[in-house]
Tab-separated table of C-alpha atoms in Angstrom:
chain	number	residue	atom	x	y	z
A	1	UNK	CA	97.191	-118.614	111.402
A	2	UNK	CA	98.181	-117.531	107.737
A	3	UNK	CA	101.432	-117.209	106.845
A	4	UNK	CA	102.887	-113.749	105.736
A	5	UNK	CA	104.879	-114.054	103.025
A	6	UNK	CA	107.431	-111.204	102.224
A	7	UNK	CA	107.369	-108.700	99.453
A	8	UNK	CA	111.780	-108.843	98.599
A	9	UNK	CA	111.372	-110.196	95.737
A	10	UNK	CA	109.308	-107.625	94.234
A	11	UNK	CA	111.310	-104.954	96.278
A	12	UNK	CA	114.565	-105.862	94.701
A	13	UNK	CA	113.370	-105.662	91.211
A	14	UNK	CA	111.884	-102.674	91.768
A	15	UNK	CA	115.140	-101.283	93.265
A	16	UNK	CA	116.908	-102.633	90.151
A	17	UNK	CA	114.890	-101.416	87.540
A	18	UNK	CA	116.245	-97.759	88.342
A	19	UNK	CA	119.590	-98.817	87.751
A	20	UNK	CA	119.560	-98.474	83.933
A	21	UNK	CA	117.445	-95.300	84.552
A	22	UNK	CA	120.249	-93.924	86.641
A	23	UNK	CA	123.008	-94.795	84.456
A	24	UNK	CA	121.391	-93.468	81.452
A	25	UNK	CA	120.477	-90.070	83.333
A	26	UNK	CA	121.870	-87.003	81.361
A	27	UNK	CA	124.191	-85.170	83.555
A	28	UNK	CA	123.895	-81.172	83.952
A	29	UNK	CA	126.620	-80.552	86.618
A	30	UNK	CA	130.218	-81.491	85.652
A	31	UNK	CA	131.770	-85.528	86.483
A	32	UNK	CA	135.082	-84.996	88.601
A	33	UNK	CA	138.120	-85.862	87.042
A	34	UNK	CA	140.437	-87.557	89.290
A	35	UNK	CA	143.196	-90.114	88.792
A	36	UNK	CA	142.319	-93.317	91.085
A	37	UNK	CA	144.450	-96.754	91.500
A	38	UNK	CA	142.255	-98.630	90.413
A	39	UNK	CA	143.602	-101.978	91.830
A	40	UNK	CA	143.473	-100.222	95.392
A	41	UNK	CA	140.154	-99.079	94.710
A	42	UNK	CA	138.936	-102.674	93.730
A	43	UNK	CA	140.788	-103.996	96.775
A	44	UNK	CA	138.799	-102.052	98.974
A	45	UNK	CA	135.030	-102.749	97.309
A	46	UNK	CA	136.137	-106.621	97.464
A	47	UNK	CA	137.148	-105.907	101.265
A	48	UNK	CA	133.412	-103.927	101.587
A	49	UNK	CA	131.540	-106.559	100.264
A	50	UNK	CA	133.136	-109.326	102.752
A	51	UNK	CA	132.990	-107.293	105.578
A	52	UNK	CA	129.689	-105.799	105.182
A	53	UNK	CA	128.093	-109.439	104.417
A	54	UNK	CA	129.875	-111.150	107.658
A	55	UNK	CA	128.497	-108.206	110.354
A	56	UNK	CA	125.350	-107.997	108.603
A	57	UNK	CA	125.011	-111.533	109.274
A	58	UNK	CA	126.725	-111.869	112.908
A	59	UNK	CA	124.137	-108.296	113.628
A	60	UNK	CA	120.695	-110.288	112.217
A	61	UNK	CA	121.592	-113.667	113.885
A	62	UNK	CA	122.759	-112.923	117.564
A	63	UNK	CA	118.951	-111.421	118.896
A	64	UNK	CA	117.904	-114.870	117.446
A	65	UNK	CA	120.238	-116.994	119.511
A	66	UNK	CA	117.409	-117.454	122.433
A	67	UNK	CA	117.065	-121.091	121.781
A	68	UNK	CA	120.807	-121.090	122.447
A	69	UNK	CA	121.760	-118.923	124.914
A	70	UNK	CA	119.105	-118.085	127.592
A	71	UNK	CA	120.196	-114.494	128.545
A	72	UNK	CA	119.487	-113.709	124.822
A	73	UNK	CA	115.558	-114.639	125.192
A	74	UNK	CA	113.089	-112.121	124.624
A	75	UNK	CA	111.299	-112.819	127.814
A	76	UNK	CA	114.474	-111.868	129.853
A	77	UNK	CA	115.122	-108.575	130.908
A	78	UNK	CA	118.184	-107.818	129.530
A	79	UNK	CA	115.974	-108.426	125.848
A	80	UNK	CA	114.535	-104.743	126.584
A	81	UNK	CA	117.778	-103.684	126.736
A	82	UNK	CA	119.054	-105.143	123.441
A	83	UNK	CA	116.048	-104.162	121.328
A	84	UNK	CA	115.996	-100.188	123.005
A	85	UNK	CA	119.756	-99.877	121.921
A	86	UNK	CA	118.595	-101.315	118.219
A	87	UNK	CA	116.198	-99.088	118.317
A	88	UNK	CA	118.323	-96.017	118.997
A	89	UNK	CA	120.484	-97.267	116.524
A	90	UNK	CA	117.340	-97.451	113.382
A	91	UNK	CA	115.930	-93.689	114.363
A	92	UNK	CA	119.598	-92.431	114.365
A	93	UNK	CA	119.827	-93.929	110.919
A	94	UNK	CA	116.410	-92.672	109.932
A	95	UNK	CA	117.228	-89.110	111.248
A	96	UNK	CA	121.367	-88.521	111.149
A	97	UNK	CA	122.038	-90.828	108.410
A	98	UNK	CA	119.449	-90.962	105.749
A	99	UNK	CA	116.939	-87.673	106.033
A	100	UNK	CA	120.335	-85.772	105.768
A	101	UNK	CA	120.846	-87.707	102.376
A	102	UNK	CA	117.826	-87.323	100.956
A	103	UNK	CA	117.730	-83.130	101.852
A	104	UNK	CA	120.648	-82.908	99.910
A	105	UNK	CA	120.018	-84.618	96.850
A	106	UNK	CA	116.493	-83.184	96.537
A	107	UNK	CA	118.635	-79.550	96.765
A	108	UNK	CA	121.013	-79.762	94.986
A	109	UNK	CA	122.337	-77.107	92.663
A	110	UNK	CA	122.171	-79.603	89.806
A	111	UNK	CA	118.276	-79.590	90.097
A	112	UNK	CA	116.151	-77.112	88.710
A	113	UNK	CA	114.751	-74.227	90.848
A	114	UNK	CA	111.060	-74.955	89.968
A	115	UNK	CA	109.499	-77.463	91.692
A	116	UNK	CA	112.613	-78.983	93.570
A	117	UNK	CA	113.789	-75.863	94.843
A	118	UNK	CA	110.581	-74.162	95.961
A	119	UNK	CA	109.657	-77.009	98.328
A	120	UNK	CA	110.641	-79.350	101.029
A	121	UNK	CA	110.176	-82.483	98.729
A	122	UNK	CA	112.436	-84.363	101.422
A	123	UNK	CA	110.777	-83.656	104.283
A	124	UNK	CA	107.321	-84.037	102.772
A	125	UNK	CA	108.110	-87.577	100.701
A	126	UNK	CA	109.241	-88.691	104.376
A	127	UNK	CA	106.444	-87.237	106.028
A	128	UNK	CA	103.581	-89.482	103.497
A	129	UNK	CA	105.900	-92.584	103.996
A	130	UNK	CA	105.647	-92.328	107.356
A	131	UNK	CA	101.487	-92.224	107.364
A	132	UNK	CA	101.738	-95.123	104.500
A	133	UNK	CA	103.471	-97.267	107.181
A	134	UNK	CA	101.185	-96.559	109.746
A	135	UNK	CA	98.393	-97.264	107.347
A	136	UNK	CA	99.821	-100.699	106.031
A	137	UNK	CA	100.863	-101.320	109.891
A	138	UNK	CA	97.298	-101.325	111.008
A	139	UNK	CA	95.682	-102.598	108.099
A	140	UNK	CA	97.996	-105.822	107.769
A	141	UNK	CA	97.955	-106.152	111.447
A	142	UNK	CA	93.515	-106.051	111.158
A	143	UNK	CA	93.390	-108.439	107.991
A	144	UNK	CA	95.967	-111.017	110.082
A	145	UNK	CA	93.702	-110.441	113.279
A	146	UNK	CA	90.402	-111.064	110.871
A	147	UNK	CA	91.808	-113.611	109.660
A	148	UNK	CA	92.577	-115.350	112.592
A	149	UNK	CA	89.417	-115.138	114.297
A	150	UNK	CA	87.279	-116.886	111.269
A	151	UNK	CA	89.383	-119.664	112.046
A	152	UNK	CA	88.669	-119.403	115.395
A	153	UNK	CA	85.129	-118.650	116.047
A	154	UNK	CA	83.691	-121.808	114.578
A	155	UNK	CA	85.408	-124.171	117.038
A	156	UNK	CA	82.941	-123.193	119.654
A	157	UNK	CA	80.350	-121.253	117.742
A	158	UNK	CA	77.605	-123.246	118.539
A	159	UNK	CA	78.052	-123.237	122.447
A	160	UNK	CA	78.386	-119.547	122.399
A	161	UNK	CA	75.572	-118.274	120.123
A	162	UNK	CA	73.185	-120.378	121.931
A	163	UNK	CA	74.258	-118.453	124.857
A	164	UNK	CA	74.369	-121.002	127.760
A	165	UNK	CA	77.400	-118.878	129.201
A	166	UNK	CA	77.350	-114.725	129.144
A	167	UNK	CA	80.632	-115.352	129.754
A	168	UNK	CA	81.596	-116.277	126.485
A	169	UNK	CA	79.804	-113.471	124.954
A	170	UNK	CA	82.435	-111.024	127.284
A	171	UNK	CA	85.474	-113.255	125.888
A	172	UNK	CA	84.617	-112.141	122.351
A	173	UNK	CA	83.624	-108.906	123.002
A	174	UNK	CA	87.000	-107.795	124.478
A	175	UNK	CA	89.409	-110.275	123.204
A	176	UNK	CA	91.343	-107.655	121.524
A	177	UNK	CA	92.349	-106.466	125.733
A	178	UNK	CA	92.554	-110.095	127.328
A	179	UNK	CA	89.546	-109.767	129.816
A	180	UNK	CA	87.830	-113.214	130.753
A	181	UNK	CA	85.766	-114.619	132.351
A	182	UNK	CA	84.288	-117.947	133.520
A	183	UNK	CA	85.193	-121.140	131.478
A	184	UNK	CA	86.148	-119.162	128.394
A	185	UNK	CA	89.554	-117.957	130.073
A	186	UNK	CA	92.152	-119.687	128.484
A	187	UNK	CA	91.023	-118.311	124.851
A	188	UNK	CA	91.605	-114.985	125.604
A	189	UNK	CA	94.869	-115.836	126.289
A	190	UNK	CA	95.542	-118.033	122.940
A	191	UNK	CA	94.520	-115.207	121.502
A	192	UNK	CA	96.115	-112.124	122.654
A	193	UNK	CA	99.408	-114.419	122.160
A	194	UNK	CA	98.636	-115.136	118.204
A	195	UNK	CA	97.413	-111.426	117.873
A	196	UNK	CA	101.197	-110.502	119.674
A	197	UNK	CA	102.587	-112.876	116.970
A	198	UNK	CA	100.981	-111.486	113.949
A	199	UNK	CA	101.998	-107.775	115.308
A	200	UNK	CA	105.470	-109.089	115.832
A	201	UNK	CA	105.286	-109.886	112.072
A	202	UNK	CA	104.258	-107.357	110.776
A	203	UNK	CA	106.642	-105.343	112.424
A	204	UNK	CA	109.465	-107.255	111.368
A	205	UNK	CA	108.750	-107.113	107.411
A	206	UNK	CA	107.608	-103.415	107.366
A	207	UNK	CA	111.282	-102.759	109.369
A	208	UNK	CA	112.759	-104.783	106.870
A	209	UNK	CA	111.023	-103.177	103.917
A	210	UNK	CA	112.631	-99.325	105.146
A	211	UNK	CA	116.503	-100.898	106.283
A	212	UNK	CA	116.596	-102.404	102.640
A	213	UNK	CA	115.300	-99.942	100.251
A	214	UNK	CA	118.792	-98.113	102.269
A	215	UNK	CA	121.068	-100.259	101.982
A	216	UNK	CA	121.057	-100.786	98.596
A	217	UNK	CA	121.023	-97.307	97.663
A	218	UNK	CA	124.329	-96.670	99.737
A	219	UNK	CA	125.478	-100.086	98.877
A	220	UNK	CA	125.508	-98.758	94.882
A	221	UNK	CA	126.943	-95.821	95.499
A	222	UNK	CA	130.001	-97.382	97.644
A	223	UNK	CA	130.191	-99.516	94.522
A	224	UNK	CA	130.226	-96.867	92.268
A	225	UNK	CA	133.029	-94.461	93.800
A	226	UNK	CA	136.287	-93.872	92.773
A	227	UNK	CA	137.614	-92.690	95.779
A	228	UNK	CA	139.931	-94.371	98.153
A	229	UNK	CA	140.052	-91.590	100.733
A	230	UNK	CA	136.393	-91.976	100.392
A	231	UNK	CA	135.812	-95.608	100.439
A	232	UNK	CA	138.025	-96.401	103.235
A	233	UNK	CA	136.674	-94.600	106.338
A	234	UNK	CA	133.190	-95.837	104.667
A	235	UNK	CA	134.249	-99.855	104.836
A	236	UNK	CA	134.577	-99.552	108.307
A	237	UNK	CA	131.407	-97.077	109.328
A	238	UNK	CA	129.050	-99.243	107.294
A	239	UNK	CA	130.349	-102.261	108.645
A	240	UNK	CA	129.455	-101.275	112.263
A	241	UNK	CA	126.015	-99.788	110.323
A	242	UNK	CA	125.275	-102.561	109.152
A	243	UNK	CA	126.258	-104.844	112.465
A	244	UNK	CA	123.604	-102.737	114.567
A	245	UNK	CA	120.948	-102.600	112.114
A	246	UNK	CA	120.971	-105.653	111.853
A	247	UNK	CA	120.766	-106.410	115.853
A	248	UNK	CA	117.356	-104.418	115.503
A	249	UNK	CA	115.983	-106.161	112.756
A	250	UNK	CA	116.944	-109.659	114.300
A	251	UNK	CA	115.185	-108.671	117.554
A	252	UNK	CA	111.963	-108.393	115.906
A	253	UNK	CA	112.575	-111.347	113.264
A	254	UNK	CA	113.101	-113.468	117.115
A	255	UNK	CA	109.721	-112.116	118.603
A	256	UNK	CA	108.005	-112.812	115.069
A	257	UNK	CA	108.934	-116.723	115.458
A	258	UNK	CA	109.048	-117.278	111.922
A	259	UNK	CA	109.007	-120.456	110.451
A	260	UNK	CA	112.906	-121.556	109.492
A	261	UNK	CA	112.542	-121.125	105.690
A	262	UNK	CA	110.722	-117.416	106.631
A	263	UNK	CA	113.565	-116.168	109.369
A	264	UNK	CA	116.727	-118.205	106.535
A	265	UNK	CA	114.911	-115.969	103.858
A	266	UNK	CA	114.873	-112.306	105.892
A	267	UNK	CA	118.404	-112.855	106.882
A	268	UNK	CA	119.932	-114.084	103.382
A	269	UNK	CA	117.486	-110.856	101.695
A	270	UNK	CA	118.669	-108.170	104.540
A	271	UNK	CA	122.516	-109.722	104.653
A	272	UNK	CA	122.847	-109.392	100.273
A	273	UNK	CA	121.399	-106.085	100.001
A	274	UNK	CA	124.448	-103.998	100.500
A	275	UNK	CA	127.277	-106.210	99.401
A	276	UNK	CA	124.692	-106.722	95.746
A	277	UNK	CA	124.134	-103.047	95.427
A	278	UNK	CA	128.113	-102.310	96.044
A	279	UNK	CA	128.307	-104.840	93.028
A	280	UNK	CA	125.903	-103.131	91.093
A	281	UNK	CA	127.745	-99.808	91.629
A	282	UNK	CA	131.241	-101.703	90.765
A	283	UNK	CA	129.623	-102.481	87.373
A	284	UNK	CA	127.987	-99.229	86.405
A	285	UNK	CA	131.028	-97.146	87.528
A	286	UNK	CA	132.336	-96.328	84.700
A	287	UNK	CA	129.514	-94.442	83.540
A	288	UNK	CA	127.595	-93.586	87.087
A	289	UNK	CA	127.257	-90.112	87.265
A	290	UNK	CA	125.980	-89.463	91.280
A	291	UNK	CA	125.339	-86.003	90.328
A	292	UNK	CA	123.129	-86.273	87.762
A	293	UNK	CA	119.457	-85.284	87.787
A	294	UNK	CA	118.137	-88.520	87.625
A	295	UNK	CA	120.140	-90.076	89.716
A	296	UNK	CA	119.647	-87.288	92.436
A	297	UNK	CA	115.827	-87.821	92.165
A	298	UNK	CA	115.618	-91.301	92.345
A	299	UNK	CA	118.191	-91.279	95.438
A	300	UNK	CA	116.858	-88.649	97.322
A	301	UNK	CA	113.218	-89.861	96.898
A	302	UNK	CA	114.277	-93.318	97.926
A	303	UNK	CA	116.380	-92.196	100.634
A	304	UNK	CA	113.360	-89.800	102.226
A	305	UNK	CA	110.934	-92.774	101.855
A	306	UNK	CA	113.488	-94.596	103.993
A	307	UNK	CA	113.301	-92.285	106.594
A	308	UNK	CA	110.043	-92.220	107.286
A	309	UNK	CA	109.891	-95.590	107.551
A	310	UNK	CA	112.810	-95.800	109.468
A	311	UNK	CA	111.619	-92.919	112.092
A	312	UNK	CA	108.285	-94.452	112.068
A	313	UNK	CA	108.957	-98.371	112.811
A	314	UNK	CA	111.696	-96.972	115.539
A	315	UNK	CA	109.349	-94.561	117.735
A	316	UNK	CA	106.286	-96.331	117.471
A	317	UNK	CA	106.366	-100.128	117.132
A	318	UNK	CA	109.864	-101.028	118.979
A	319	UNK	CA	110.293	-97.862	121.342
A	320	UNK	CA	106.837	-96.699	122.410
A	321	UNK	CA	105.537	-100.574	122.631
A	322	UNK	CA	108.721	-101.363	125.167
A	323	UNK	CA	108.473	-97.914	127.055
A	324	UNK	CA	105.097	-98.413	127.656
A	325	UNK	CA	105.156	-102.584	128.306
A	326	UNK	CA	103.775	-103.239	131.825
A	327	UNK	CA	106.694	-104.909	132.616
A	328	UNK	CA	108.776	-102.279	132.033
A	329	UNK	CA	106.447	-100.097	133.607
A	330	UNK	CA	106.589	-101.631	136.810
A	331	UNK	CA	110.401	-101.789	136.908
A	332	UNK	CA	112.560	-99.073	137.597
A	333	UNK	CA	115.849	-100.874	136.946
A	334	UNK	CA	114.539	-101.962	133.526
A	335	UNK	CA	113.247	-98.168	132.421
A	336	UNK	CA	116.722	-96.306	133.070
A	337	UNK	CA	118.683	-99.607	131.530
A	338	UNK	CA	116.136	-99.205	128.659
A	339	UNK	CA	117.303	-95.478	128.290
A	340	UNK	CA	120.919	-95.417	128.594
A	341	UNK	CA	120.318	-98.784	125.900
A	342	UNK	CA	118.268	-95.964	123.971
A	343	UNK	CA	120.865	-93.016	124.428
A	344	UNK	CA	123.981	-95.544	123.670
A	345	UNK	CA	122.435	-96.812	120.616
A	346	UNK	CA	121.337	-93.246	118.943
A	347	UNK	CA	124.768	-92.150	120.193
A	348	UNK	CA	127.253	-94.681	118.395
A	349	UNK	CA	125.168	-94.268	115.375
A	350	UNK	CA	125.164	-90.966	115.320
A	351	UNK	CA	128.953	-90.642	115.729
A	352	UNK	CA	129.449	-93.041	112.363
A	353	UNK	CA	127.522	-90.066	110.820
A	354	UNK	CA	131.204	-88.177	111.209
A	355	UNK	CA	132.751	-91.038	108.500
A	356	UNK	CA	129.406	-92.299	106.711
């Protein structure tokens, strides 16, 4: 099966070529003049960045502690459980959290009327990042399937073409749904598992693609305040953030069963993200202006793209795949745990919208 490699790289410096753009941005509606201790100020970004790094870490890591702990393994029931909370937690984000953000940057009275205030930009920006998800969702999740099956086909090929079996011909035919029959039954089932696998992956780095472009956006403008009435209440908010994001993400990374190197690199790239962009902000500071045009544009684009990613990846490939899993199906017990999981998770989220 071929390897999927992760875009970060390229995300981060794509995330970090805006910076200078942002800082440079000329600024139309007035900086606030306020008198901050700095040293307090400074205390509490240092405390942010060590905070934020240890939950994001303890969040990512403890879905992936199946080898170690049974109860924690995704073919236990309590695994439904886990990943419908996550998954309240990453469309609570997507919806309370970030769409919020991104509405009120893109209408703002520092932007001009014409175009940003004659159309829902916001709503619209999330709306095409949603479909582009969907599209790359299916499209990866074909190539990877393609893929797989040239590799497979030839092992057998000349058996089947000759056509010895009909059976055989039925195996191929509907592999995709895991019917079988005769003496080609146990390659539907290597199959449906490595087509689970690739849609586990593909999951996982699209997820991670919409949590990071996020965090690093709030992470710089953490960094970047002046504030310590408004820092503080946001160390502890985007700690717990953080923490459950990062339970949803490592529930995916755990079905995906990366190689070592793959699931060392995801948590490392979705752990840094906030505690670099808070260090970002801490250096641009002095001459950040979050209410400048460019800097609202950039933000508010980002921040809507996010969404729809977000909203996307949490209806459709965690919620609607595990509401709608036979096994779930077929257990009452399972479905309402799965929905108070759901309602708990979009809940606690939601409340951090009150601080964050």
């Amino acid at each position: 099966m071929r390897k999927l490699t992760p875009p970060h790289t390229l995300l981060l410096l794509l995330l970090l070529l805006f910076v200078p753009i942002l800082v440079s941005a000329e600024c139309t509606c007035s900086k606030e003049t306020q008198h901050h201790d700095k040293v307090k100020v400074l205390k509490f970004k240092l405390v942010a960045i060590s905070s934020i790094l240890i939950a994001s870490v303890l969040g990512v890591s403890l879905p992936m502690l199946g080898k170690k702990i049974p109860t924690l393994r995704p073919e236990n029931d309590i695994f439904f459980l886990i990943k419908a909370f996550a998954a309240g937690v990453i469309l609570a984000t997507g919806f309370i959290h970030v769409l919020p953000e991104a509405f009120e940057s893109l209408t703002s009275p520092c932007l001009s009327q014409t175009p940003w205030g004659n159309f829902p930009f916001s709503g619209f920006i999330a709306m095409l990042s949603a479909i582009g998800t969907m599209m790359i969702d299916t499209f990866a999740t074909s190539y990877y399937r393609r893929s797989h099956f040239t590799k497979a086909l030839p092992v057998k090929e000349d058996e089947e073409m000759h056509g010895v079996h009909e059976g055989h011909v039925h195996v191929h035919t509907h592999a995709t749904h895991g019917h079988a029959h005769g003496s080609g039954a146990i390659l539907p089932e290597d199959s449906a598992s490595s087509l689970e696998l690739i849609r586990h992956q593909v999951i996982s780095q699209v997820l991670e693609l919409g949590i990071v472009v996020h965090s690093v956006i709030i992470g710089i403008s953490l960094g970047a305040s002046q504030s310590p009435r408004t820092i503080k209440p946001l160390v502890a908010a985007l700690t717990f953030h953080q923490f459950f994001e990062g339970m949803g993400l490592g529930g995916c990374i755990s079905q995906a069963k990366f190689k070592f190197r793959a699931i060392a690199t995801m948590v490392l790239f979705f752990s840094l993200t906030t505690p670099i962009g808070i260090g970002v902000g801490m250096g641009i500071s002095n001459i950040y202006n979050e209410s400048s045009p460019t800097a609202l544009i950039v933000e508010g684009v980002f921040n809507s793209a996010s969404a729809g990613i977000l909203i996307y990846m949490a209806l459709v490939d965690l919620l609607a795949a595990d509401f709608m899993n036979p096994r779930m199906q077929g257990n009452l017990r399972i479905q309402l745990g799965a929905n108070i999981s759901l309602l708990l998770g979009s809940g606690c989220m939601s409340l951090l919208a009150k601080w964050a």
